Coordinates of C-alpha atoms and ligand atoms in Angstrom, one line a residue:
M94 CA -0.1 0.1 -0.1
L95 CA 1.4 3.5 -0.9
L96 CA 1.4 5.0 2.3
I97 CA 1.4 8.8 3.2
G98 CA 1.8 9.1 7.0
D99 CA -0.6 5.8 8.1
G100 CA -2.8 6.0 5.0
L101 CA -3.2 6.2 1.3
R102 CA -2.0 9.5 -0.4
S103 CA -5.5 10.4 -0.9
Q104 CA -6.2 10.0 2.6
D105 CA -4.5 13.2 3.3
W106 CA -7.3 14.9 1.5
F107 CA -10.3 12.7 2.3
G108 CA -9.1 11.0 5.6
R109 CA -9.2 13.7 8.1
P110 CA -12.6 14.1 10.0
L111 CA -12.8 17.8 10.3
E112 CA -10.6 19.3 7.5
G113 CA -11.6 16.7 4.8
F114 CA -15.1 18.0 4.6
A115 CA -14.5 20.3 2.0
Y116 CA -12.5 17.5 0.0
R117 CA -15.2 15.0 0.5
S118 CA -18.3 17.1 0.4
W119 CA -17.4 18.7 -3.2
M120 CA -16.5 15.3 -4.6
K121 CA -19.5 13.1 -3.3
R122 CA -22.1 14.2 -6.0
G123 CA -23.7 10.7 -5.9
L124 CA -20.8 8.7 -4.5
P125 CA -21.6 6.8 -1.5
D126 CA -19.8 7.9 1.9
D127 CA -17.5 4.8 1.7
A128 CA -15.9 5.8 -1.6
F129 CA -13.6 8.3 0.7
D130 CA -12.9 5.9 3.5
G131 CA -9.6 4.7 2.1
R132 CA -10.3 2.8 -1.2
P133 CA -7.9 3.6 -3.4
I134 CA -8.4 6.8 -5.8
I135 CA -7.5 6.2 -9.3
G136 CA -6.9 9.3 -11.9
I137 CA -7.6 8.5 -15.4
A138 CA -6.0 11.2 -17.5
T139 CA -7.8 11.7 -20.6
T140 CA -6.5 13.4 -23.7
Q141 CA -9.8 13.1 -25.5
S142 CA -10.2 16.2 -27.9
D143 CA -11.8 16.8 -31.1
L144 CA -8.7 18.7 -32.1
T145 CA -6.5 15.5 -31.6
P146 CA -8.6 13.1 -33.9
C147 CA -6.4 10.2 -33.0
N148 CA -7.3 10.4 -29.6
S149 CA -11.1 11.6 -30.1
H150 CA -12.3 8.3 -28.9
V151 CA -10.4 7.9 -25.7
D152 CA -13.1 8.6 -23.4
E153 CA -14.8 5.3 -24.4
I154 CA -11.5 3.9 -23.2
A155 CA -11.7 5.9 -19.9
E156 CA -15.2 4.3 -19.1
H157 CA -13.7 0.8 -19.4
V158 CA -11.1 1.7 -17.3
K159 CA -13.6 2.9 -14.7
R160 CA -15.3 -0.5 -14.9
G161 CA -12.1 -2.1 -14.0
V162 CA -11.3 0.2 -11.2
W163 CA -14.8 0.0 -9.7
E164 CA -14.4 -3.9 -9.7
A165 CA -11.3 -4.0 -7.9
G166 CA -12.7 -1.7 -5.1
G167 CA -11.0 1.5 -6.3
V168 CA -12.7 4.7 -7.1
P169 CA -12.0 6.2 -10.8
L170 CA -11.9 9.9 -11.4
V171 CA -11.2 11.1 -15.1
F172 CA -9.4 14.4 -15.5
P173 CA -8.4 16.0 -18.6
T174 CA -4.9 17.0 -19.8
T175 CA -3.4 19.0 -22.3
S176 CA -4.1 17.2 -25.7
L177 CA -1.6 17.5 -28.8
G178 CA -3.1 16.7 -32.2
E179 CA 0.2 15.9 -34.3
T180 CA -1.6 17.1 -37.7
Q181 CA -3.1 20.4 -36.2
I182 CA -1.1 22.1 -33.7
R183 CA 1.4 25.0 -35.1
P184 CA 4.3 25.4 -35.3
T185 CA 4.8 21.9 -34.1
A186 CA 3.4 19.6 -31.4
M187 CA 6.8 19.0 -30.1
L188 CA 7.1 22.5 -28.8
L189 CA 4.2 21.5 -26.5
R190 CA 5.5 18.2 -25.3
N191 CA 6.8 19.8 -22.3
L192 CA 4.1 22.0 -21.6
M193 CA 1.9 19.1 -21.7
A194 CA 4.1 17.1 -19.5
M195 CA 4.1 19.9 -16.9
D196 CA 0.4 19.7 -17.0
V197 CA 0.2 16.2 -16.4
E198 CA 2.8 16.2 -13.7
E199 CA 1.2 19.1 -11.7
S200 CA -2.3 17.7 -12.3
I201 CA -1.4 14.4 -10.9
R202 CA 0.7 15.9 -7.8
G203 CA -2.0 18.5 -7.1
N204 CA -5.0 16.3 -6.9
P205 CA -6.1 13.5 -4.6
M206 CA -5.1 10.3 -6.2
D207 CA -3.0 7.1 -5.5
G208 CA -2.7 5.8 -8.9
V209 CA -3.0 6.9 -12.5
V210 CA -3.9 5.6 -15.8
L211 CA -2.8 7.6 -18.8
L212 CA -4.6 7.5 -21.9
G213 CA -2.6 8.5 -24.9
G214 CA -2.5 8.2 -28.5
C215 CA -1.3 10.8 -31.0
D216 CA 2.5 11.0 -31.1
K217 CA 3.4 13.5 -28.3
T218 CA 0.6 12.5 -26.0
T219 CA 2.4 9.3 -24.9
P220 CA 5.7 10.7 -24.0
A221 CA 4.2 13.6 -22.5
Q222 CA 1.9 11.6 -20.1
L223 CA 4.9 9.4 -19.2
M224 CA 7.5 12.3 -18.6
G225 CA 4.9 14.3 -16.4
A226 CA 3.6 11.0 -14.3
A227 CA 7.2 9.8 -13.9
S228 CA 8.1 13.1 -12.1
V229 CA 5.3 12.5 -9.6
D230 CA 6.2 8.7 -9.3
L231 CA 2.8 7.2 -8.2
P232 CA 1.6 3.6 -9.4
A233 CA 0.7 4.3 -13.3
I234 CA -0.3 2.3 -16.2
M235 CA -0.4 3.5 -19.8
V236 CA -3.3 2.8 -22.0
S237 CA -3.0 3.7 -25.6
G238 CA -5.7 4.6 -27.8
G239 CA -4.6 1.9 -30.7
P240 CA -3.9 2.5 -34.3
M241 CA -6.6 3.0 -37.0
L242 CA -7.9 0.4 -39.4
N243 CA -6.1 0.1 -42.7
G244 CA -7.2 2.6 -45.1
R245 CA -7.8 1.5 -48.8
Y246 CA -7.7 3.0 -52.3
K247 CA -8.3 1.3 -55.7
G248 CA -7.2 -2.1 -54.0
R249 CA -4.1 -0.7 -52.2
E250 CA -3.9 -0.6 -48.5
L251 CA -3.0 3.1 -47.6
G252 CA -0.6 3.8 -44.7
S253 CA -1.3 7.0 -42.8
G254 CA 1.8 9.5 -43.1
T255 CA 3.8 7.1 -45.3
D256 CA 1.6 7.3 -48.1
V257 CA 1.2 10.9 -47.7
W258 CA 5.0 11.4 -48.6
N259 CA 4.8 9.0 -51.3
F260 CA 1.8 10.6 -53.1
T261 CA 3.0 14.1 -52.4
A262 CA 6.3 13.2 -54.1
E263 CA 4.2 11.7 -57.3
V264 CA 2.2 15.1 -57.5
R265 CA 5.2 17.2 -57.4
A266 CA 6.9 15.1 -60.1
G267 CA 3.8 15.3 -62.1
T268 CA 3.0 11.5 -62.0
M269 CA -0.2 12.0 -60.0
S270 CA -3.1 14.5 -60.4
L271 CA -4.2 16.8 -57.8
E272 CA -7.9 15.2 -58.3
E273 CA -6.6 11.7 -57.6
F274 CA -4.5 12.9 -54.5
G275 CA -7.8 14.6 -53.2
E276 CA -9.7 11.4 -53.8
I277 CA -7.1 9.3 -51.6
E278 CA -7.2 12.1 -48.9
S279 CA -10.9 10.7 -48.0
C280 CA -9.7 7.0 -47.9
M281 CA -6.8 7.2 -45.8
T282 CA -8.5 7.8 -42.4
R283 CA -10.9 4.9 -42.1
S284 CA -11.6 4.6 -38.5
R285 CA -11.0 6.1 -34.8
G286 CA -7.5 5.7 -33.8
S287 CA -3.8 7.0 -34.3
C288 CA -1.7 6.3 -37.5
N289 CA -1.8 2.7 -38.9
T290 CA 2.0 2.7 -39.8
M291 CA 4.8 2.1 -37.4
G292 CA 5.0 5.9 -36.9
T293 CA 5.7 7.7 -33.8
A294 CA 2.4 6.9 -32.3
S295 CA 2.5 3.1 -32.8
A296 CA 6.3 3.2 -31.9
M297 CA 5.4 4.9 -28.5
A298 CA 2.6 2.5 -27.7
C299 CA 4.9 -0.5 -28.4
M300 CA 7.6 1.3 -26.3
S301 CA 5.1 1.5 -23.4
E302 CA 4.7 -2.2 -23.7
A303 CA 8.2 -2.8 -24.3
L304 CA 9.1 -0.6 -21.0
G305 CA 6.8 -2.9 -19.0
I306 CA 4.5 0.4 -18.2
A307 CA 1.4 -0.8 -20.1
L308 CA -0.1 -4.2 -20.3
P309 CA 0.9 -6.8 -23.0
H310 CA -0.8 -6.1 -26.4
N311 CA -1.0 -2.5 -25.8
G312 CA 1.0 -1.5 -28.7
A313 CA -0.8 -2.9 -31.5
I314 CA -4.5 -3.7 -30.8
P315 CA -6.5 -1.6 -33.4
A316 CA -8.6 1.2 -31.7
A317 CA -11.8 -0.3 -33.3
D318 CA -11.1 -3.8 -32.0
S319 CA -13.1 -4.3 -28.8
R320 CA -10.1 -6.1 -27.3
R321 CA -8.8 -2.7 -26.7
L322 CA -11.6 -1.8 -24.4
R323 CA -10.9 -5.3 -22.7
L324 CA -7.1 -4.2 -22.1
A325 CA -8.3 -1.0 -20.7
H326 CA -10.7 -2.8 -18.2
L327 CA -7.8 -5.2 -17.1
A328 CA -5.8 -1.7 -16.5
G329 CA -8.2 -0.6 -14.4
R330 CA -8.2 -3.7 -12.1
R331 CA -4.6 -3.6 -12.1
I332 CA -3.9 -0.1 -11.1
V333 CA -5.9 -0.8 -7.9
E334 CA -3.7 -3.7 -7.1
M335 CA -0.6 -1.7 -7.7
V336 CA -1.6 1.0 -5.3
H337 CA -2.2 -1.8 -2.7
E338 CA 1.2 -3.1 -3.7
G339 CA 3.0 0.1 -3.6
L340 CA 4.4 -0.4 -7.1
T341 CA 5.3 2.9 -8.4
M342 CA 6.8 4.0 -11.8
S343 CA 10.4 4.3 -10.8
Q344 CA 10.1 0.7 -9.6
V345 CA 8.8 -0.5 -13.0
L346 CA 11.1 1.8 -15.3
T347 CA 14.9 0.9 -14.6
R348 CA 17.8 1.0 -17.0
S349 CA 16.9 -2.5 -18.0
S350 CA 13.6 -1.6 -19.1
F351 CA 14.9 1.2 -21.2
E352 CA 17.5 -1.1 -22.7
N353 CA 14.7 -3.8 -23.6
A354 CA 12.6 -0.8 -25.0
I355 CA 15.5 0.1 -27.3
R356 CA 16.3 -3.4 -28.6
V357 CA 12.4 -3.6 -29.5
L358 CA 12.5 -0.2 -31.1
A359 CA 15.0 -1.7 -33.6
A360 CA 13.2 -4.9 -34.1
I361 CA 10.0 -2.9 -35.0
G362 CA 11.6 -0.4 -37.2
G363 CA 10.3 2.4 -34.8
S364 CA 10.6 6.1 -35.2
T365 CA 13.5 8.2 -34.5
N366 CA 11.3 10.3 -32.6
A367 CA 11.2 7.6 -29.7
V368 CA 15.0 8.3 -29.2
V369 CA 14.1 11.9 -27.9
H370 CA 11.2 10.6 -25.8
L371 CA 12.9 7.8 -24.3
L372 CA 15.8 10.0 -23.3
A373 CA 13.4 12.6 -22.0
I374 CA 11.5 9.8 -20.0
A375 CA 14.8 8.3 -18.5
G376 CA 15.7 11.8 -17.4
R377 CA 12.6 12.1 -15.5
L378 CA 13.6 9.1 -13.5
G379 CA 17.1 9.5 -13.0
V380 CA 17.9 6.7 -15.4
E381 CA 21.4 7.0 -16.9
L382 CA 20.7 6.8 -20.9
T383 CA 22.8 8.2 -23.7
L384 CA 22.4 8.9 -27.4
D385 CA 25.3 6.1 -27.8
D386 CA 23.3 3.6 -26.0
F387 CA 20.8 3.6 -28.9
D388 CA 23.4 2.8 -31.4
R389 CA 24.9 0.1 -29.4
L390 CA 21.8 -1.8 -28.5
T391 CA 19.8 -1.4 -31.7
R392 CA 23.0 -2.7 -33.6
E393 CA 22.4 -6.3 -31.9
S394 CA 18.8 -6.3 -32.9
P395 CA 17.4 -7.4 -36.4
L396 CA 14.5 -5.9 -38.0
L397 CA 11.8 -8.3 -37.7
V398 CA 8.5 -6.3 -38.1
N399 CA 7.7 -5.8 -41.8
L400 CA 5.8 -2.5 -41.4
R401 CA 5.7 0.9 -43.2
P402 CA 7.9 2.9 -43.4
S403 CA 10.5 0.4 -43.2
G404 CA 8.5 -2.5 -44.8
E405 CA 5.0 -3.3 -46.2
H406 CA 2.2 -3.9 -43.8
L407 CA 0.5 -1.9 -41.3
M408 CA -0.4 -2.2 -37.6
G409 CA -3.7 -4.0 -37.7
D410 CA -1.6 -6.7 -39.7
F411 CA 0.8 -6.6 -37.0
F412 CA -1.7 -7.3 -34.3
Y413 CA -3.5 -10.0 -36.1
S414 CA 0.0 -11.5 -36.6
G415 CA 0.6 -11.8 -32.8
G416 CA 1.6 -8.2 -32.0
L417 CA 4.6 -7.2 -29.9
P418 CA 4.3 -10.1 -27.7
T419 CA 5.4 -12.2 -30.7
V420 CA 8.4 -9.9 -31.4
L421 CA 9.3 -10.2 -27.7
H422 CA 9.2 -14.0 -27.9
H423 CA 11.6 -14.0 -30.8
L424 CA 13.9 -11.5 -29.2
R425 CA 14.0 -13.3 -25.5
D426 CA 17.6 -14.2 -25.9
I427 CA 18.7 -10.4 -26.0
L428 CA 16.0 -8.9 -23.6
D429 CA 16.4 -8.7 -19.9
G430 CA 13.6 -11.0 -18.8
D431 CA 13.6 -10.1 -15.3
A432 CA 12.9 -6.5 -15.7
A433 CA 10.1 -5.3 -13.8
T434 CA 6.4 -4.5 -15.3
V435 CA 3.1 -3.4 -14.2
T436 CA 1.7 -6.7 -13.9
G437 CA 3.9 -7.2 -11.0
R438 CA 5.5 -10.5 -13.1
P439 CA 8.8 -10.3 -14.8
F440 CA 9.0 -8.9 -18.3
S441 CA 9.6 -12.5 -19.9
S442 CA 5.9 -13.0 -19.1
Y443 CA 4.8 -10.5 -21.6
A444 CA 6.0 -13.2 -24.5
D445 CA 3.7 -15.6 -23.1
A446 CA 0.9 -13.5 -24.4
V447 CA 1.6 -14.6 -27.8
A448 CA -1.7 -15.0 -29.7
A449 CA -2.9 -18.6 -30.5
E450 CA -3.7 -17.8 -33.8
T451 CA -1.4 -18.4 -36.6
A452 CA 1.3 -15.7 -37.0
D453 CA 1.9 -14.2 -40.4
H454 CA 5.5 -14.8 -40.8
D455 CA 6.0 -12.2 -43.4
V456 CA 4.5 -9.3 -41.0
I457 CA 6.6 -10.5 -38.0
R458 CA 9.6 -12.4 -39.3
P459 CA 11.5 -15.0 -37.1
L460 CA 14.8 -14.6 -36.0
D461 CA 16.5 -16.8 -38.9
N462 CA 14.7 -14.7 -41.6
P463 CA 14.8 -10.8 -40.5
L464 CA 13.7 -8.2 -42.8
K465 CA 17.1 -7.0 -42.0
A466 CA 19.9 -8.2 -40.0
E467 CA 20.9 -5.0 -38.5
S468 CA 18.4 -2.4 -37.9
G469 CA 17.4 0.4 -35.4
I470 CA 19.1 3.8 -35.1
A471 CA 22.5 4.8 -36.5
V472 CA 24.0 7.6 -34.1
L473 CA 26.6 9.6 -36.2
H474 CA 29.5 11.5 -34.8
G475 CA 32.0 13.9 -36.5
N476 CA 33.0 17.6 -36.8
L477 CA 29.4 18.5 -38.2
C478 CA 27.6 16.8 -35.1
P479 CA 29.9 16.9 -32.0
R480 CA 27.2 15.8 -30.0
G481 CA 25.7 13.2 -32.2
A482 CA 23.2 13.0 -35.1
V483 CA 20.8 10.1 -36.0
L484 CA 19.8 8.3 -39.0
K485 CA 17.3 5.4 -39.6
P486 CA 19.1 2.9 -41.8
N487 CA 15.8 0.9 -42.4
A488 CA 14.2 3.9 -43.9
A489 CA 17.3 5.2 -46.1
T490 CA 18.6 4.3 -49.6
P491 CA 21.4 1.5 -49.1
E492 CA 23.4 3.1 -52.0
L493 CA 23.4 6.4 -50.2
M494 CA 24.7 5.4 -46.7
T495 CA 28.0 5.9 -48.0
H496 CA 27.9 9.2 -49.8
R497 CA 30.3 12.4 -50.5
G498 CA 28.7 15.5 -52.0
R499 CA 28.4 19.2 -52.2
A500 CA 26.5 21.0 -49.7
V501 CA 23.5 22.9 -51.1
V502 CA 22.5 24.9 -48.0
F503 CA 19.2 26.5 -46.8
E504 CA 19.2 28.7 -43.8
S505 CA 15.8 28.2 -42.7
I506 CA 12.6 26.3 -43.8
E507 CA 11.3 29.5 -45.5
D508 CA 14.7 29.9 -47.4
Y509 CA 14.2 26.2 -48.4
D510 CA 10.3 27.0 -49.5
A511 CA 11.5 29.8 -51.5
R512 CA 14.3 28.3 -53.4
I513 CA 13.8 24.5 -53.7
D514 CA 12.2 24.6 -57.0
D515 CA 14.0 27.6 -58.6
P516 CA 15.2 26.1 -62.0
D517 CA 18.4 28.2 -61.5
L518 CA 19.3 26.4 -58.1
D519 CA 22.6 24.6 -58.8
V520 CA 21.7 21.3 -57.5
D521 CA 21.8 17.8 -58.7
E522 CA 21.0 14.3 -57.1
H523 CA 24.8 14.0 -56.0
C524 CA 24.6 16.9 -53.9
V525 CA 24.0 16.9 -50.1
L526 CA 21.0 19.1 -49.0
V527 CA 21.5 20.9 -45.7
L528 CA 18.7 22.8 -43.9
K529 CA 19.5 24.9 -40.7
G530 CA 17.2 26.5 -38.1
C531 CA 14.9 23.6 -37.4
G532 CA 16.2 22.4 -34.1
P533 CA 14.7 22.8 -30.5
M534 CA 15.6 26.3 -30.1
G535 CA 15.8 27.4 -33.6
Y536 CA 12.5 26.7 -35.1
P537 CA 11.5 26.5 -32.0
G538 CA 10.4 23.0 -31.3
M539 CA 12.2 20.9 -33.7
P540 CA 9.5 20.4 -36.3
E541 CA 9.4 17.1 -38.3
V542 CA 10.8 18.7 -41.4
G543 CA 14.0 16.6 -41.8
N544 CA 12.7 14.5 -44.6
F545 CA 12.2 17.8 -46.7
G546 CA 11.4 17.3 -50.4
L547 CA 13.9 16.9 -53.2
P548 CA 14.1 19.6 -55.9
K549 CA 11.5 19.3 -58.5
K550 CA 14.3 19.0 -61.4
V551 CA 15.8 15.9 -59.4
L552 CA 12.2 14.5 -59.0
A553 CA 11.7 14.8 -62.6
K554 CA 14.6 12.4 -63.3
G555 CA 12.9 9.9 -61.4
I556 CA 15.2 10.2 -58.3
R557 CA 13.5 9.9 -55.1
D558 CA 16.0 10.2 -52.5
M559 CA 19.2 12.2 -51.7
V560 CA 21.3 12.6 -48.7
R561 CA 19.6 15.5 -46.4
I562 CA 21.0 16.9 -43.4
S563 CA 19.3 19.0 -40.6
D564 CA 18.7 19.9 -37.0
A565 CA 15.1 18.8 -37.4
R566 CA 13.2 15.6 -36.6
M567 CA 11.4 13.4 -38.9
S568 CA 7.7 11.8 -38.7
G569 CA 7.9 8.2 -38.0
T570 CA 6.0 7.6 -41.0
A571 CA 8.6 9.1 -43.2
Y572 CA 11.7 7.7 -44.9
G573 CA 14.8 8.7 -46.5
T574 CA 18.5 9.1 -46.3
V575 CA 18.2 11.9 -43.9
V576 CA 20.5 12.9 -41.2
L577 CA 18.5 14.2 -38.2
H578 CA 18.7 15.7 -34.7
T579 CA 22.2 17.1 -35.5
A580 CA 23.5 18.5 -32.1
P581 CA 24.3 21.2 -31.3
E582 CA 21.8 22.7 -33.5
A583 CA 22.4 25.6 -35.8
A584 CA 20.6 28.0 -33.6
A585 CA 22.8 27.1 -30.5
G586 CA 25.9 27.7 -32.6
G587 CA 26.7 24.2 -33.7
P588 CA 28.9 23.6 -36.6
L589 CA 25.6 23.2 -38.8
A590 CA 25.3 26.9 -38.5
V591 CA 28.5 27.6 -40.5
V592 CA 28.2 25.1 -43.4
R593 CA 28.3 26.7 -46.6
D594 CA 27.1 26.2 -50.2
G595 CA 30.0 24.2 -52.1
D596 CA 31.4 22.6 -48.9
M597 CA 31.9 19.0 -49.5
I598 CA 30.3 16.6 -46.7
S599 CA 31.1 13.0 -46.4
L600 CA 28.5 10.5 -44.8
D601 CA 29.7 7.2 -43.9
V602 CA 27.1 5.4 -41.8
P603 CA 28.9 2.0 -41.7
N604 CA 31.6 4.0 -39.4
R605 CA 28.9 6.3 -38.0
S606 CA 30.6 9.4 -39.3
L607 CA 29.5 12.9 -40.6
T608 CA 32.1 15.1 -41.8
L609 CA 32.4 18.5 -43.1
E610 CA 35.5 18.7 -45.3
V611 CA 37.1 21.7 -44.0
S612 CA 40.3 22.1 -42.1
D613 CA 39.9 22.7 -38.0
E614 CA 41.3 25.9 -38.4
E615 CA 38.9 27.2 -41.0
L616 CA 35.9 25.5 -38.9
A617 CA 37.0 27.4 -35.8
R618 CA 37.4 30.5 -37.7
R619 CA 33.8 30.3 -39.0
L620 CA 32.5 29.4 -35.8
K621 CA 34.2 32.4 -34.1
L622 CA 32.7 34.8 -36.7
W623 CA 29.2 33.2 -36.3
V624 CA 26.9 35.8 -34.7
R625 CA 23.8 34.4 -32.7
P626 CA 20.7 35.9 -34.2
D627 CA 18.2 38.0 -31.9
P628 CA 15.7 36.0 -30.5
E629 CA 12.4 36.2 -32.4
Y630 CA 10.5 35.5 -29.2
T631 CA 10.9 37.4 -26.2
R632 CA 7.9 36.4 -24.0
G633 CA 5.5 33.8 -22.8
Y634 CA 6.0 29.9 -23.2
Y635 CA 8.1 30.2 -26.5
R636 CA 10.7 32.2 -24.3
L637 CA 10.8 29.7 -21.6
Y638 CA 11.2 26.9 -24.2
I639 CA 14.0 28.5 -26.0
D640 CA 15.9 29.4 -22.8
T641 CA 15.6 26.1 -21.1
V642 CA 15.1 23.3 -23.8
L643 CA 18.0 20.6 -23.9
Q644 CA 19.6 19.5 -27.2
A645 CA 18.2 16.6 -28.8
D646 CA 20.9 14.3 -27.7
Q647 CA 19.4 15.0 -24.0
G648 CA 15.8 14.4 -25.0
C649 CA 14.8 18.2 -25.4
D650 CA 13.3 18.4 -21.9
F651 CA 13.4 21.5 -20.2
D652 CA 16.8 21.8 -18.0
F653 CA 14.9 22.2 -14.8
L654 CA 12.5 19.3 -15.2
V655 CA 15.4 16.6 -15.6
G656 CA 16.1 14.3 -12.2
K657 CA 14.3 12.2 -9.8
T658 CA 11.4 13.7 -8.1
T659 CA 11.6 14.7 -4.5
R660 CA 8.0 16.1 -4.0
P661 CA 5.5 13.5 -4.3
V662 CA 3.0 15.1 -2.1
T663 CA 1.6 18.6 -2.1
R664 CA 0.9 20.9 0.6
D665 CA -2.4 21.4 2.2
I666 CA -4.9 24.3 1.0
H667 CA -4.2 27.3 3.0
Ligands
LIG863 FE1 -1.9 11.2 -34.6 FE2 -0.1 10.1 -36.7 S1 -1.1 12.2 -36.6 S2 -0.9 9.3 -34.5

């Protein structure tokens, strides 16, 4: 039992005969008196919002969590948190991830709850909830909203995000009409739920399962499949037990959990965004995790899951082929089976949840027939990225993994928009496109523009990929030979800031290097001459963000939010 003094944390509000009057009276509203006499109070953090279409259904999930909580003897109380719709929020949802995490943290800390069920879905909602809850460190379970059903157009399965990039390139190349493009728009989003590719939302739902902070099968059950509601019901039951056991987030999320999750990230072909999110969550718990851990741990994992953007299939196919437990079963020899989980049983038990139905061996490959023998996240080093940069080999063109080319530089996304299709732009497919000003501080918020499109005149030759380098992120549904998260970013005075048109750049992924071919003296001279631009934002949240955000290699959290919590309880009202 999670005790504060001689009772549950919530009893610090409800358990005092005299001072508890206001707390109890205002909350009763039909609840019986014994709701507040020492039963675990379970918060259910909902991210339902019509402006977060991927999470628009999570209130139904909340209802099923409630059933499980009541059944187990707890009292469920739903509360809203900030919700971030990836496709809607400007300038980028990542700018607001930390704001949402602060909201989640203080909503949990400030309210009478003993445990919390976190309802996420769209990309940033999962990491923000995990970050915020980790900083309070109560018992917690993540329940994801689940992916949408496969879209379909003229017999072709449509993958959200990934096919938008494909078709956009076709329209720009003149091989698809705008009418057809518009028709596809209505076919892609077929049901409730988050993106049906192995994008960031799916990857973070799978990461929650691989971390042991969600129940088995959380990663892949489609939003429209009633087994998602059963999972919610079971989570409601289990969170009450966790409160009785005093099983808090920091007891579940250890270094072993993160190592397991990183290995799984490689096997599922998960998003590069998971790198910044896992670093940030670990930072909240005081778990040592570095960018280089991703390179080391993912090199040992093969790519087993054949989903877009790394492969062919979609999330529904993944679930009906066995889902994440099947992957864990295949990886059991390289995972730490003793890692803790919210079930109270060791992580090895998650592989026991393998579905009885026949697995499709093309969707989830066995170890002896992986999609790729080496997978995951390549972490690059060199004079262009002294604190690292990342590239997702699964999503890149093999022939470009070792490449030397002339830099064509864009100082900002606006500069890129203005010139990329200029017929006079001196560029061909052998060049390296460089985009600055899209890092955490620079944009601000590190938007998903790292897979910025190729020049029209290159596309017209039938070329669909070039080496691109930026301090931006990339959507988990995107692909290309793109170097992302270059740190320090240009706006922080990293070497990226002083790359010039015509410089030669060499990328050597097998040897994990990214080199700007100028002498050390010349690079030092340019950096000395570099002048930090005047800040565009001088007030409000943007100002706080720019002043305190950490670089990508540290997870882009705010510097003052990193570290283990020391304040699980809040003061009484005065
Ligand atoms: Fe919400 Fe992809 S846009 S999950």
